[in-house]
Coordinates of C-alpha atoms and ligand atoms in Angstrom, one line a residue:
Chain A
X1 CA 0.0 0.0 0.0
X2 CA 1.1 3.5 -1.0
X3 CA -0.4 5.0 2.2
X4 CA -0.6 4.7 5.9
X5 CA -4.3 5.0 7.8
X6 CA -4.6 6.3 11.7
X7 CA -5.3 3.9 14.2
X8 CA -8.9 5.6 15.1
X9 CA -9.8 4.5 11.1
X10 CA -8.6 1.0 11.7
X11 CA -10.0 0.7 14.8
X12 CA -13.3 1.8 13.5
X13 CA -13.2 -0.2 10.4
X14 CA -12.5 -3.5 12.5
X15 CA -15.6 -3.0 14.3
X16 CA -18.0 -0.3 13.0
X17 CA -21.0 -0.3 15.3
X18 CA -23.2 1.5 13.6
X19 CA -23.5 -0.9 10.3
X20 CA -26.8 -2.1 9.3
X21 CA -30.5 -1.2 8.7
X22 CA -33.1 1.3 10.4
X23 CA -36.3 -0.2 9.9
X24 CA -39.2 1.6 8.2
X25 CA -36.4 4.8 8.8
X26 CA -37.0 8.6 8.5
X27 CA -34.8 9.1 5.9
X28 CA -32.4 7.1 3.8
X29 CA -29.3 8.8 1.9
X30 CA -27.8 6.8 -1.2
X31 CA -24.7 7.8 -2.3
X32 CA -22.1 6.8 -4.8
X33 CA -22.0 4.0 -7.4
X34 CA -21.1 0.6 -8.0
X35 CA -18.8 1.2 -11.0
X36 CA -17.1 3.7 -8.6
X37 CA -16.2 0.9 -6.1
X38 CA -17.7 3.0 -3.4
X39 CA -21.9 3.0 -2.3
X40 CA -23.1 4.1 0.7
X41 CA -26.8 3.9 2.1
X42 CA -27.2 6.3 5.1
X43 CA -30.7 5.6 7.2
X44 CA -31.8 8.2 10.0
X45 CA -35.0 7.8 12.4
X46 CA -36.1 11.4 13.3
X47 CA -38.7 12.5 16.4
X48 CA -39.5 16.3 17.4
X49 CA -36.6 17.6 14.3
X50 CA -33.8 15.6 16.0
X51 CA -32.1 12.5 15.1
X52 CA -32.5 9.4 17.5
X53 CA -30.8 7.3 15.1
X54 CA -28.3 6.4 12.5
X55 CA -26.9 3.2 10.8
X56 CA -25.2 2.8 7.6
X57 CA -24.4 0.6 4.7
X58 CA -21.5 1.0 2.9
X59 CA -19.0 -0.8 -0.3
X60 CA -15.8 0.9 0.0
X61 CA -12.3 1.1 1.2
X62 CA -11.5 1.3 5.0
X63 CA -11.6 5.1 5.1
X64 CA -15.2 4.9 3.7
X65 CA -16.7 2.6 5.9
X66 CA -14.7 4.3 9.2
X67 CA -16.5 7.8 7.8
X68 CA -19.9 6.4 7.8
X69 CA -19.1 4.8 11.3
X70 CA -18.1 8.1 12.7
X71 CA -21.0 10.6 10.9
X72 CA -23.5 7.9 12.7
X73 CA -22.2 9.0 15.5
X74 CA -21.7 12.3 15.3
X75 CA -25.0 13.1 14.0
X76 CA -27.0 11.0 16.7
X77 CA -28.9 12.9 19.0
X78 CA -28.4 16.2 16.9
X79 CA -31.2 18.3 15.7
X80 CA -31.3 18.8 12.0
X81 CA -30.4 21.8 11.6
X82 CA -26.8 21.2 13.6
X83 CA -26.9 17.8 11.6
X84 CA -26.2 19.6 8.8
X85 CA -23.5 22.0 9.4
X86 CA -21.6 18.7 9.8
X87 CA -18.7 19.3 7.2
X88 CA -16.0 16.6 5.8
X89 CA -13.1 18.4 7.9
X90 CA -15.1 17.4 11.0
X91 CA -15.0 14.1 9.7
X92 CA -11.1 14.2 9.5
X93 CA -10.3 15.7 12.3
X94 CA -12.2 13.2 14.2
X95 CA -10.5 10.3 12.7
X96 CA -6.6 12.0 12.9
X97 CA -6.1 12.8 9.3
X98 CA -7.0 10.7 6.4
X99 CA -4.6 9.7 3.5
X100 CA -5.1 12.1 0.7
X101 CA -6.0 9.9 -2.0
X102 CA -9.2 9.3 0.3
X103 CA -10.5 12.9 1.0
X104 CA -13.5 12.6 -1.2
X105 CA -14.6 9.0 1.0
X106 CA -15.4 11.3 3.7
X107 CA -17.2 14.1 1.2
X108 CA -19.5 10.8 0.5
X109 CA -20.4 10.7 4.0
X110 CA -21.7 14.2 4.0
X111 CA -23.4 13.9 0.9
X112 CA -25.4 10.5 2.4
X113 CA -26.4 12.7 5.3
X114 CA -27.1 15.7 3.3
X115 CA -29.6 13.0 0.8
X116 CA -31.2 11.8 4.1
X117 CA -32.0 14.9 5.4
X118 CA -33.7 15.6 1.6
X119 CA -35.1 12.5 1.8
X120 CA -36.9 13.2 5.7
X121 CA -38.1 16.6 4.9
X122 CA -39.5 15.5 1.7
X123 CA -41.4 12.7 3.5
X124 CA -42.8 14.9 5.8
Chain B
X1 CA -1.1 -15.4 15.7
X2 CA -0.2 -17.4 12.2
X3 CA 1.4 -15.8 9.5
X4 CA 0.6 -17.1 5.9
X5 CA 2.5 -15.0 3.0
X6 CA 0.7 -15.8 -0.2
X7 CA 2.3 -12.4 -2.2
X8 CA 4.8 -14.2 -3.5
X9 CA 4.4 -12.6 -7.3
X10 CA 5.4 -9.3 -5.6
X11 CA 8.7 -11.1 -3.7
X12 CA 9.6 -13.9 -2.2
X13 CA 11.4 -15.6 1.0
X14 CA 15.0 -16.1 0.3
X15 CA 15.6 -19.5 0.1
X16 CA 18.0 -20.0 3.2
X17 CA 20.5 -21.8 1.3
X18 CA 20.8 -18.9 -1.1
X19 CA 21.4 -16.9 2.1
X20 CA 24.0 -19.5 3.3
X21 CA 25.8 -19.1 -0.4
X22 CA 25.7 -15.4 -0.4
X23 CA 27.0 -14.9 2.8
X24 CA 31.3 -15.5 2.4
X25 CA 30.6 -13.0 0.0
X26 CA 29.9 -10.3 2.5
X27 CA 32.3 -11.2 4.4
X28 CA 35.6 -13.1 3.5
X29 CA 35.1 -13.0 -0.5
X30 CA 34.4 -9.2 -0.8
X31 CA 36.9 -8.5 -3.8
X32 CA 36.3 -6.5 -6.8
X33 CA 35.6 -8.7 -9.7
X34 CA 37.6 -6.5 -11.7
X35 CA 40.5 -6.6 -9.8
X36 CA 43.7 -8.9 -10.6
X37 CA 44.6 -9.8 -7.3
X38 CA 43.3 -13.1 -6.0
X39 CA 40.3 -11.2 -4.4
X40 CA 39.3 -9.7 -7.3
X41 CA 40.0 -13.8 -9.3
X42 CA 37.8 -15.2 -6.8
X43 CA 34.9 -12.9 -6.9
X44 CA 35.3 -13.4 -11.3
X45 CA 35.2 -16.8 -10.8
X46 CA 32.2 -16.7 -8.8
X47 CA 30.8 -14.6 -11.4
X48 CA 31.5 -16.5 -13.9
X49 CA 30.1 -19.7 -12.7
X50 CA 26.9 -18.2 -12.3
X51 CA 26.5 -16.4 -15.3
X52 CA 27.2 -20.3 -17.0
X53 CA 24.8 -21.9 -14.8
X54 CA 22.0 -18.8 -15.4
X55 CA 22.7 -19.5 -19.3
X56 CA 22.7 -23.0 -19.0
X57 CA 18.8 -23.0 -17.5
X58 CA 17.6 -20.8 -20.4
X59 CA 19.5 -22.2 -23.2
X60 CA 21.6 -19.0 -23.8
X61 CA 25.3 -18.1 -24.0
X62 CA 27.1 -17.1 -21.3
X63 CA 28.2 -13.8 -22.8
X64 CA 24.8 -13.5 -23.6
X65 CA 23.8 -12.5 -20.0
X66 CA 23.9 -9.1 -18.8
X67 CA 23.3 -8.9 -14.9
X68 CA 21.8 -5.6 -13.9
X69 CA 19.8 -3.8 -10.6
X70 CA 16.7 -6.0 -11.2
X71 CA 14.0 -6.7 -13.2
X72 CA 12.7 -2.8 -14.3
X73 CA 16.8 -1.8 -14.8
X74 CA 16.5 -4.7 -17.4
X75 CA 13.8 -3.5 -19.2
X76 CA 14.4 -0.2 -19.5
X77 CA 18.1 -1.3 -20.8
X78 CA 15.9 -3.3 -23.5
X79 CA 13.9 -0.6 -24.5
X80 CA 15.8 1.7 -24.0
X81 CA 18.6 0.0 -25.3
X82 CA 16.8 -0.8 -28.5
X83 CA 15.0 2.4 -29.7
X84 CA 18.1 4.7 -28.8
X85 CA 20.6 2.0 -31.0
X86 CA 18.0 1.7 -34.0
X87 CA 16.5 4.9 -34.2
X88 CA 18.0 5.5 -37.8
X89 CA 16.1 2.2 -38.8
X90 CA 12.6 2.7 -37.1
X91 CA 11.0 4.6 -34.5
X92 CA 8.1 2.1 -33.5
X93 CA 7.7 -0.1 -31.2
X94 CA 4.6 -2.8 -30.1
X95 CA 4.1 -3.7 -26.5
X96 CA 1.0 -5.3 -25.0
X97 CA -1.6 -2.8 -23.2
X98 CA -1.2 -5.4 -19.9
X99 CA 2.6 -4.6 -19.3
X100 CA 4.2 -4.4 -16.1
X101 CA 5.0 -0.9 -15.5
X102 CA 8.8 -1.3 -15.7
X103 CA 7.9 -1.5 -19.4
X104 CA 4.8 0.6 -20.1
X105 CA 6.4 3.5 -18.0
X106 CA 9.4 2.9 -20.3
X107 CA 7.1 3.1 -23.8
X108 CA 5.6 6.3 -22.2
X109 CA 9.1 8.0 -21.3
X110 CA 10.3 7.1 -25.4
X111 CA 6.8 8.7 -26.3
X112 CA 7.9 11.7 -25.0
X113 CA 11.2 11.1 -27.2
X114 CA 9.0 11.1 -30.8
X115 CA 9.2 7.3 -30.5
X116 CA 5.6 5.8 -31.7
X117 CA 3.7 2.5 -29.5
X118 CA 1.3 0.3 -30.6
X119 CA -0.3 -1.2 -27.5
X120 CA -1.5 -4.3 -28.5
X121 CA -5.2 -5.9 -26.9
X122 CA -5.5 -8.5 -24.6
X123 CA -8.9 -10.9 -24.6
X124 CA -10.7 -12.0 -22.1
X125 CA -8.9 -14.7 -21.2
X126 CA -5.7 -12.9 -20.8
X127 CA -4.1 -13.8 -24.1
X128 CA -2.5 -11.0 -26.3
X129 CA -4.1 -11.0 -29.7
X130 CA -1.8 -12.2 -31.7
X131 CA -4.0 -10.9 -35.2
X132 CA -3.7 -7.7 -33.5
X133 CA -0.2 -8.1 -33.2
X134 CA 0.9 -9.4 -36.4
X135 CA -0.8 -5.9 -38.2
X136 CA 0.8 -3.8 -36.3
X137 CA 4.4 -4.3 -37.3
X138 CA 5.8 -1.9 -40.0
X139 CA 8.4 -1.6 -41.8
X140 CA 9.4 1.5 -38.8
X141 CA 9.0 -1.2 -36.0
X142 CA 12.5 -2.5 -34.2
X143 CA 10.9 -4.0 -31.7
X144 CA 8.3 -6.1 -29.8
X145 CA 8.0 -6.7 -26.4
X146 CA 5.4 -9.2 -24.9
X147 CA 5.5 -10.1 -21.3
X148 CA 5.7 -13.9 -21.2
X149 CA 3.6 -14.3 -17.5
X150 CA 1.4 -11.7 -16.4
X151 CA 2.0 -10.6 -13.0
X152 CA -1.3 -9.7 -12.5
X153 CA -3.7 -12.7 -13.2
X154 CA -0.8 -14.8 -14.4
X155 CA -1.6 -15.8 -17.8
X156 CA 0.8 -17.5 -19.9
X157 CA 1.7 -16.1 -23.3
X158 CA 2.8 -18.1 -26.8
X159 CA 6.1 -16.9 -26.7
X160 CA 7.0 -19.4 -29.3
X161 CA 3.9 -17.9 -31.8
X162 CA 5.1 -14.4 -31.4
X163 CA 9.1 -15.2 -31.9
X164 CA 7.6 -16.8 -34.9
X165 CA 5.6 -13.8 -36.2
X166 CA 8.7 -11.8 -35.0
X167 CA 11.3 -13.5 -37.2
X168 CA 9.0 -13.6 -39.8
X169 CA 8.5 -9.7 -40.5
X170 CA 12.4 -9.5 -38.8
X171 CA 11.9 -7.6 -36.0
X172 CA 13.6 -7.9 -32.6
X173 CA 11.9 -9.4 -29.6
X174 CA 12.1 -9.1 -26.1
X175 CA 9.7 -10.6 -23.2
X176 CA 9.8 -9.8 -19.6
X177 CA 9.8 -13.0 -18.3
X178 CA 10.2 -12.1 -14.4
X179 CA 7.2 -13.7 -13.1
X180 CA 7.4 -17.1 -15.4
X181 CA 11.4 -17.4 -14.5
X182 CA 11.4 -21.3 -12.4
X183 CA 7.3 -21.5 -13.1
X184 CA 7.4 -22.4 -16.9
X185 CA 10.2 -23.3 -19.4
X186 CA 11.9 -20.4 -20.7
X187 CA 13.8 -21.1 -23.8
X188 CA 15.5 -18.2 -25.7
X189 CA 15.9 -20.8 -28.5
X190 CA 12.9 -22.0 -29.1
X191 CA 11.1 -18.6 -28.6
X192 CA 13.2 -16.8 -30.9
X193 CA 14.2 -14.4 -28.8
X194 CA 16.3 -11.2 -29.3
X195 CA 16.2 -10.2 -25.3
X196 CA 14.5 -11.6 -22.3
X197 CA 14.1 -9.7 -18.5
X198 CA 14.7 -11.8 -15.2
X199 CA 14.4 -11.1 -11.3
X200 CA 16.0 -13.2 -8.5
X201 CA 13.7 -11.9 -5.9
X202 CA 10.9 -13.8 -7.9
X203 CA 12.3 -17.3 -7.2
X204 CA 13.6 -17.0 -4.0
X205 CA 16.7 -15.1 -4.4
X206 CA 18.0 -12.0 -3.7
X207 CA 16.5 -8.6 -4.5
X208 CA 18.2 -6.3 -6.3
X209 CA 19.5 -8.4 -9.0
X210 CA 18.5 -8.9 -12.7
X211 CA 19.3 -9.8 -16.3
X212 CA 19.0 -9.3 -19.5
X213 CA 19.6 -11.8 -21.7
X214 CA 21.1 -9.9 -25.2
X215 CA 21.2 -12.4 -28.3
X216 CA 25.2 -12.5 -29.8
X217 CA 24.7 -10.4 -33.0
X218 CA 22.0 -7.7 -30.9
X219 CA 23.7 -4.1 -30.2
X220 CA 22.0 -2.2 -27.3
X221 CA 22.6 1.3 -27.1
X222 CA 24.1 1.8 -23.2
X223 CA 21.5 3.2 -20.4
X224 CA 24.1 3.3 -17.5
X225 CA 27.3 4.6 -18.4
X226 CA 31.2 4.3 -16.5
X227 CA 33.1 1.4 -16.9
X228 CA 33.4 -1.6 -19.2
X229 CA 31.6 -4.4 -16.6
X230 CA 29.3 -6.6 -18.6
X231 CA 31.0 -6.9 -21.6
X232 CA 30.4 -3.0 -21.7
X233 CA 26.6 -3.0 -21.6
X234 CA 26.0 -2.1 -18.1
X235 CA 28.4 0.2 -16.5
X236 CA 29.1 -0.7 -12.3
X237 CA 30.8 -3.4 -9.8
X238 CA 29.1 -6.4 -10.1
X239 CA 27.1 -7.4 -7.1
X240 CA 28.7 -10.4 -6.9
X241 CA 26.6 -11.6 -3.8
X242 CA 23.4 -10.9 -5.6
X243 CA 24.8 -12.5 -8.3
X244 CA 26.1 -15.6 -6.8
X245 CA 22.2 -15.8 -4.9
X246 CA 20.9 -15.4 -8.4
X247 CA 22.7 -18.8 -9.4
X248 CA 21.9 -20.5 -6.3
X249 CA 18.3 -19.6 -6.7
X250 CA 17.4 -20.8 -10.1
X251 CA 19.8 -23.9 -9.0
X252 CA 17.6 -25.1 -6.7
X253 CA 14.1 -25.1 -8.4
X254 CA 12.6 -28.3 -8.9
X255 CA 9.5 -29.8 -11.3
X256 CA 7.9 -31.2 -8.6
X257 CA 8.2 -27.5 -6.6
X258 CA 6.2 -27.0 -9.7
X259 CA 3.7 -29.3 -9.7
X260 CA 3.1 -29.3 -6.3
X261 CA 2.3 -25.2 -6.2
X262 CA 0.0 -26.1 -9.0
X263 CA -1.9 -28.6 -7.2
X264 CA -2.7 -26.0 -4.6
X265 CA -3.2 -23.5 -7.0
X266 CA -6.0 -25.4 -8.3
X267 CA -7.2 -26.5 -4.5
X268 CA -7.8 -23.1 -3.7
X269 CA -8.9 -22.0 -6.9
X270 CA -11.9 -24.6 -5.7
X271 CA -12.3 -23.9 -2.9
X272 CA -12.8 -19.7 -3.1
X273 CA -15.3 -20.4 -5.8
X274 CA -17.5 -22.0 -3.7
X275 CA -18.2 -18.7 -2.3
X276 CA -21.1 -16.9 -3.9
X277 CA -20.2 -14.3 -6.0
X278 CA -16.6 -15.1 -7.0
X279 CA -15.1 -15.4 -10.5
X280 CA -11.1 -16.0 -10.9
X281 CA -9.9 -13.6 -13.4
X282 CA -8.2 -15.0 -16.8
X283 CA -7.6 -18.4 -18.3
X284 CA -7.8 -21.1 -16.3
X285 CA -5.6 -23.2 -17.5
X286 CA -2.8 -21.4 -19.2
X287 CA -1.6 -19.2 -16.0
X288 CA 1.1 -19.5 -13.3
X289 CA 1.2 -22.5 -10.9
X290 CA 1.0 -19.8 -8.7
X291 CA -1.5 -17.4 -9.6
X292 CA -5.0 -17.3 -7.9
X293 CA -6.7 -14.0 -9.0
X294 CA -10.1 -14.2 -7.9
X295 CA -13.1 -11.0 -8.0
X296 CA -15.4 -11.0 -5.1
X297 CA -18.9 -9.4 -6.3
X298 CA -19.9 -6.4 -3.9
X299 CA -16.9 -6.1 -1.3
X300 CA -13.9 -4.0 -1.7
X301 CA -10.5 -5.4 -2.0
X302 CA -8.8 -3.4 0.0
X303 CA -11.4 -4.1 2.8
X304 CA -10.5 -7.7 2.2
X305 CA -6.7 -7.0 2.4
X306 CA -6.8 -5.0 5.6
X307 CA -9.1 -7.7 7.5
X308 CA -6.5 -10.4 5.9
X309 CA -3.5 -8.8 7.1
X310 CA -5.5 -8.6 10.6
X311 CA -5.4 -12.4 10.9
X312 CA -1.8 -12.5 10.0
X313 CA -2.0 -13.5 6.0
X314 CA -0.4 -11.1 3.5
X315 CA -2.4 -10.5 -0.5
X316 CA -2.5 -8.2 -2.7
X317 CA -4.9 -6.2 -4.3
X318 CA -5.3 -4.4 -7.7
X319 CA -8.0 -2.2 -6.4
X320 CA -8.3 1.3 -7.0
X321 CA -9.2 2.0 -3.1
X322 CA -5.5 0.7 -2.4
X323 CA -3.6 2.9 -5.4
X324 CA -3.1 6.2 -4.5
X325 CA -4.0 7.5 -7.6
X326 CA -7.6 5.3 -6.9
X327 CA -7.3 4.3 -10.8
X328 CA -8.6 0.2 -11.3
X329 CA -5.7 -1.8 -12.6
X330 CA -4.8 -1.5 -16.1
X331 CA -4.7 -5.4 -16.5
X332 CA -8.0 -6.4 -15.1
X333 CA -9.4 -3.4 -17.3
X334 CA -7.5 -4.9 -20.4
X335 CA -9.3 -8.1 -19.5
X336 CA -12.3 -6.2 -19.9
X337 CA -13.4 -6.8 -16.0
X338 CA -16.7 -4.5 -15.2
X339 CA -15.4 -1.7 -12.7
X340 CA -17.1 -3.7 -9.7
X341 CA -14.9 -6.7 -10.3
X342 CA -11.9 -5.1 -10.7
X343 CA -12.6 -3.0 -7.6
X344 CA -13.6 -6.4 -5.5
X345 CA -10.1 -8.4 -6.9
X346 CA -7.4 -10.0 -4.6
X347 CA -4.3 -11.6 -6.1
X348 CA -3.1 -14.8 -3.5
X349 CA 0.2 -16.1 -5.1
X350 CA 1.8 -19.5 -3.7
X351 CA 5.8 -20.5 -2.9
X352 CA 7.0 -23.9 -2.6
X353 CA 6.8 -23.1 0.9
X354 CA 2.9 -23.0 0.8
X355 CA 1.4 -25.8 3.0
X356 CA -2.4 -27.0 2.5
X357 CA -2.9 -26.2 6.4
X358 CA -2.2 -22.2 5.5
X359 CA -4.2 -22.6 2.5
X360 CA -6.9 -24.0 5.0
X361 CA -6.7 -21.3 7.4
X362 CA -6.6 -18.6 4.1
X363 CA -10.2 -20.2 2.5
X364 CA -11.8 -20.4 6.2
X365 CA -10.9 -16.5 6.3
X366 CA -11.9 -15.4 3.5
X367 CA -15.1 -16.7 3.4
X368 CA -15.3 -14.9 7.3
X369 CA -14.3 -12.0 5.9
X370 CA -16.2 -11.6 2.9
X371 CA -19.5 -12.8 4.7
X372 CA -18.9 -9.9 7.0
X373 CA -18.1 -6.9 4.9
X374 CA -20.9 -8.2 2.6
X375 CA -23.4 -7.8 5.3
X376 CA -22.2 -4.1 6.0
X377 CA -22.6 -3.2 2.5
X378 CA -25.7 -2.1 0.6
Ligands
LIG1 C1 6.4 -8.8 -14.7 C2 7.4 -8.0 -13.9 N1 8.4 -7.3 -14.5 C3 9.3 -6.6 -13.9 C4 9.3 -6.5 -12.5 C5 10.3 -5.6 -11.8 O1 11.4 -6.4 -11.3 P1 12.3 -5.8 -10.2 O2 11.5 -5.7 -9.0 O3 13.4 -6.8 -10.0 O4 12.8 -4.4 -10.7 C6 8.3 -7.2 -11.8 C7 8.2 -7.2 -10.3 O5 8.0 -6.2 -9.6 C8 7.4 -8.0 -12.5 O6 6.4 -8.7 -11.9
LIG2 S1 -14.2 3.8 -1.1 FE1 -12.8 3.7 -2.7 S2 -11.3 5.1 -2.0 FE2 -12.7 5.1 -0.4

């Protein structure tokens, strides 16, 4: 490999809690495509404007996957609005830098979140 | 935790007895193989020998091998070494479009130059067509240069058809044959050819040595210049140690090393496919004893090879996710792989030192591994 990952992204990507299904959810994000290599399905479950849940699915590379851990996280028990001033740098930061060849896996997390947000207000 | 290397097409182990050869030339035998004094005699002779015994196992001359760096030094001095010397003849040039870098990287620098490249399609199976190949020689070309294994998916060129077409339209040929080197006959003879590329770190020698074989009769125009070593081909002190590990390496292959690596080739070949979703990429039959190239449908390879390395077991992958540039592999698009496959591909490559129990503990992992990160993914 031409690259070195932090430990937080291996640690994360060994065991990503937050991996799998909401069912019947608020809002689902899909990002990405298959030709691509990288797809990710973001699902949020909203009450009173704030999010009480997040899970994701995701095909990609390490830093992929450890991003959609992390924005599950970080956007749990957030109220929309907050949700999404969530940028990719706050993605980073969190995970103690990311290779640069793998910036834009952690502009598709934001862009899930961003699509399920869309995709809960449009429900409403 | 258990280790189990299977990236042996990217290096290999050194065999300890190379080691054990190698070593009285650290340390007692050091002299300059230029040198007259009895150092310097005994370092030549050492030389010597191996270049006789390195000739001997692919039917060449002795003064027809030209040790260099390693495997990319080799073909660059080829290519190189050919355009620069025949440029008042022709300025083209056919390669395959599945290269190892050491030799498209090589085409691409001569581009630059005003030298022309025909880049020659690969099928399906990973075979170079050879219709293809036979048009695209002119009366400008000096050269063609066909990789004899790939290192990739590990099919196994007709180096024998291609010296053919070669001789017939009279152009010079050369064929990386690093990863094919103690895996399938190579015969300079019977292939026809002008130049051929080796590597000792492929067969369980030492890395950092090469050769180039140079037919009697072929002029190459010089890439590294200084002194006259290598019958004033390749300026620089021979590594004699390398050298002597070279010998000791290729020495020590056997056919049944051979047939036994195929044997498990084809076990685990079996045995990945019976996971849903798999396909091995390229010809089944005519690819390296040690070659198991398999695409696994809707995971990412380099998730694969990070959750691989976790329990101790070293692949490879061709997966964009891995490159830093993020580009899919040029072979597995030459194949014609959909973008998925190539992204979901991992390369395991065998040594004689492969046992079924690692193989075991590789199939019952994979098949972990694979179940898990398909789950995660949507
Ligand atoms: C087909 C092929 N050609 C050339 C090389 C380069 O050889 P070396 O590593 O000795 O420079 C390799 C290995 O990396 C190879 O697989
Ligand atoms: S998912 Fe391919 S680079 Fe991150």
């Amino acid at each position: 490999m031409s690259f070195q990952y932090s430990d937080e992204i291996l640690r994360r990507f060994r065991n990503p809690k937050n991996a799998g299904e909401i069912k019947n959810p608020d809002g689902i994000g899909m990002v990405g495509n298959r030709s691509c290599g990288d797809v990710m399905h973001l699902y949020i479950k909203v009450e009173n404007n704030k999010i009480v849940d997040a899970k994701f699915k995701t095909l990609g590379c390490a830093a992929a996957i450890s991003f959609s851990d992390l924005l599950c996280d970080m956007v749990k028990n957030q109220n929309i609005e907050d949700a999404l001033k969530l940028t990719k740098d706050d993605l980073v930061k969190k995970l103690g830098g990311v290779p640069a060849p793998k910036l834009h896996c952690s502009l598709l997390a934001v862009d899930a979140l961003h699509k399920a947000i869309e995709d809960f207000k449009n429900k409403k | 935790m258990k280790k189990v290397y299977l990236d042996n097409a990217a290096t290999t182990k050194t065999a300890p007895e190379v080691v054990e050869d190698m070593k009285p030339y650290f340390l007692e035998k050091y002299g300059n193989a230029s040198c007259l004094h009895k150092w310097g005699q005994e370092a030549r002779d050492a030389v010597e020998t191996s270049r006789e015994l390195i000739a001997n196992k692919i039917n060449a001359l002795s003064e027809e091998i030209i040790f260099t760096s390693g495997g990319s030094e080799a073909n660059n001095l080829a290519i190189k070494g050919v355009a620069y010397q025949l440029k008042e003849k022709g300025n083209h040039i056919v390669v395959s479009e599945f290269e190892h870098p050491a030799v498209l990287n090589t085409c691409r620098a001569l581009e630059k130059k005003g030298f022309e490249i025909t880049y020659v399609a690969v099928d399906k199976q990973g075979f170079v067509n050879l219709e293809q190949l036979k048009n695209s020689i002119t009366n400008k070309t000096v050269l063609v240069s066909i990789m004899h294994a790939n290192n990739e998916i590990g099919t196994i060129q007709n180096l024998e058809e291609i010296g053919k077409i070669c001789n017939e339209n009279d152009v010079l040929f050369h064929s990386d044959c690093v990863q094919s080197l103690g895996k399938v006959g190579v015969d300079v003879k019977k292939f026809n050819l002008s130049l051929a590329t080796f590597s000792a770190h492929k067969i369980h020698g030492p890395k950092g040595i090469g050769v180039l074989y140079v037919k009697k009769g072929v002029k190459l125009c010089k890439q590294i210049d200084g002194g006259p070593q290598e019958f004033n081909q390749r300026a620089g002190t021979e590594n004699v140690s390398g050298i002597i590990g070279f010998a000791r390496a290729i020495d020590i292959i056997t056919e049944e090393d051979v047939r036994i690596m195929r044997k498990m080739r084809d076990y685990l070949v079996e045995e990945l496919l019976k996971i849903d979703g798999t396909s091995l990429n390229g010809s089944k039959e005519n690819r390296l004893c040690n070659n198991v190239s398999v695409a696994f449908q809707n995971v990412e390879g380099e998730s694969i090879l990070l959750s691989l390395d976790d329990k101790g077991i070293a692949v490879s992958t061709s997966s964009a996710c891995t490159s830093s540039k993020l580009e899919s592999s040029h072979v597995l698009k030459a194949i014609g792989l959909k973008p998925e496959d190539s992204h979901g591909t991992i390369r395991f490559t065998l040594s004689k030192y492969t046992t079924k129990e690692e193989l075991d503990y590789v199939i019952e992992s994979v098949g972990e591994i694979v179940k898990n990160l398909r789950r995660i993914s949507p």
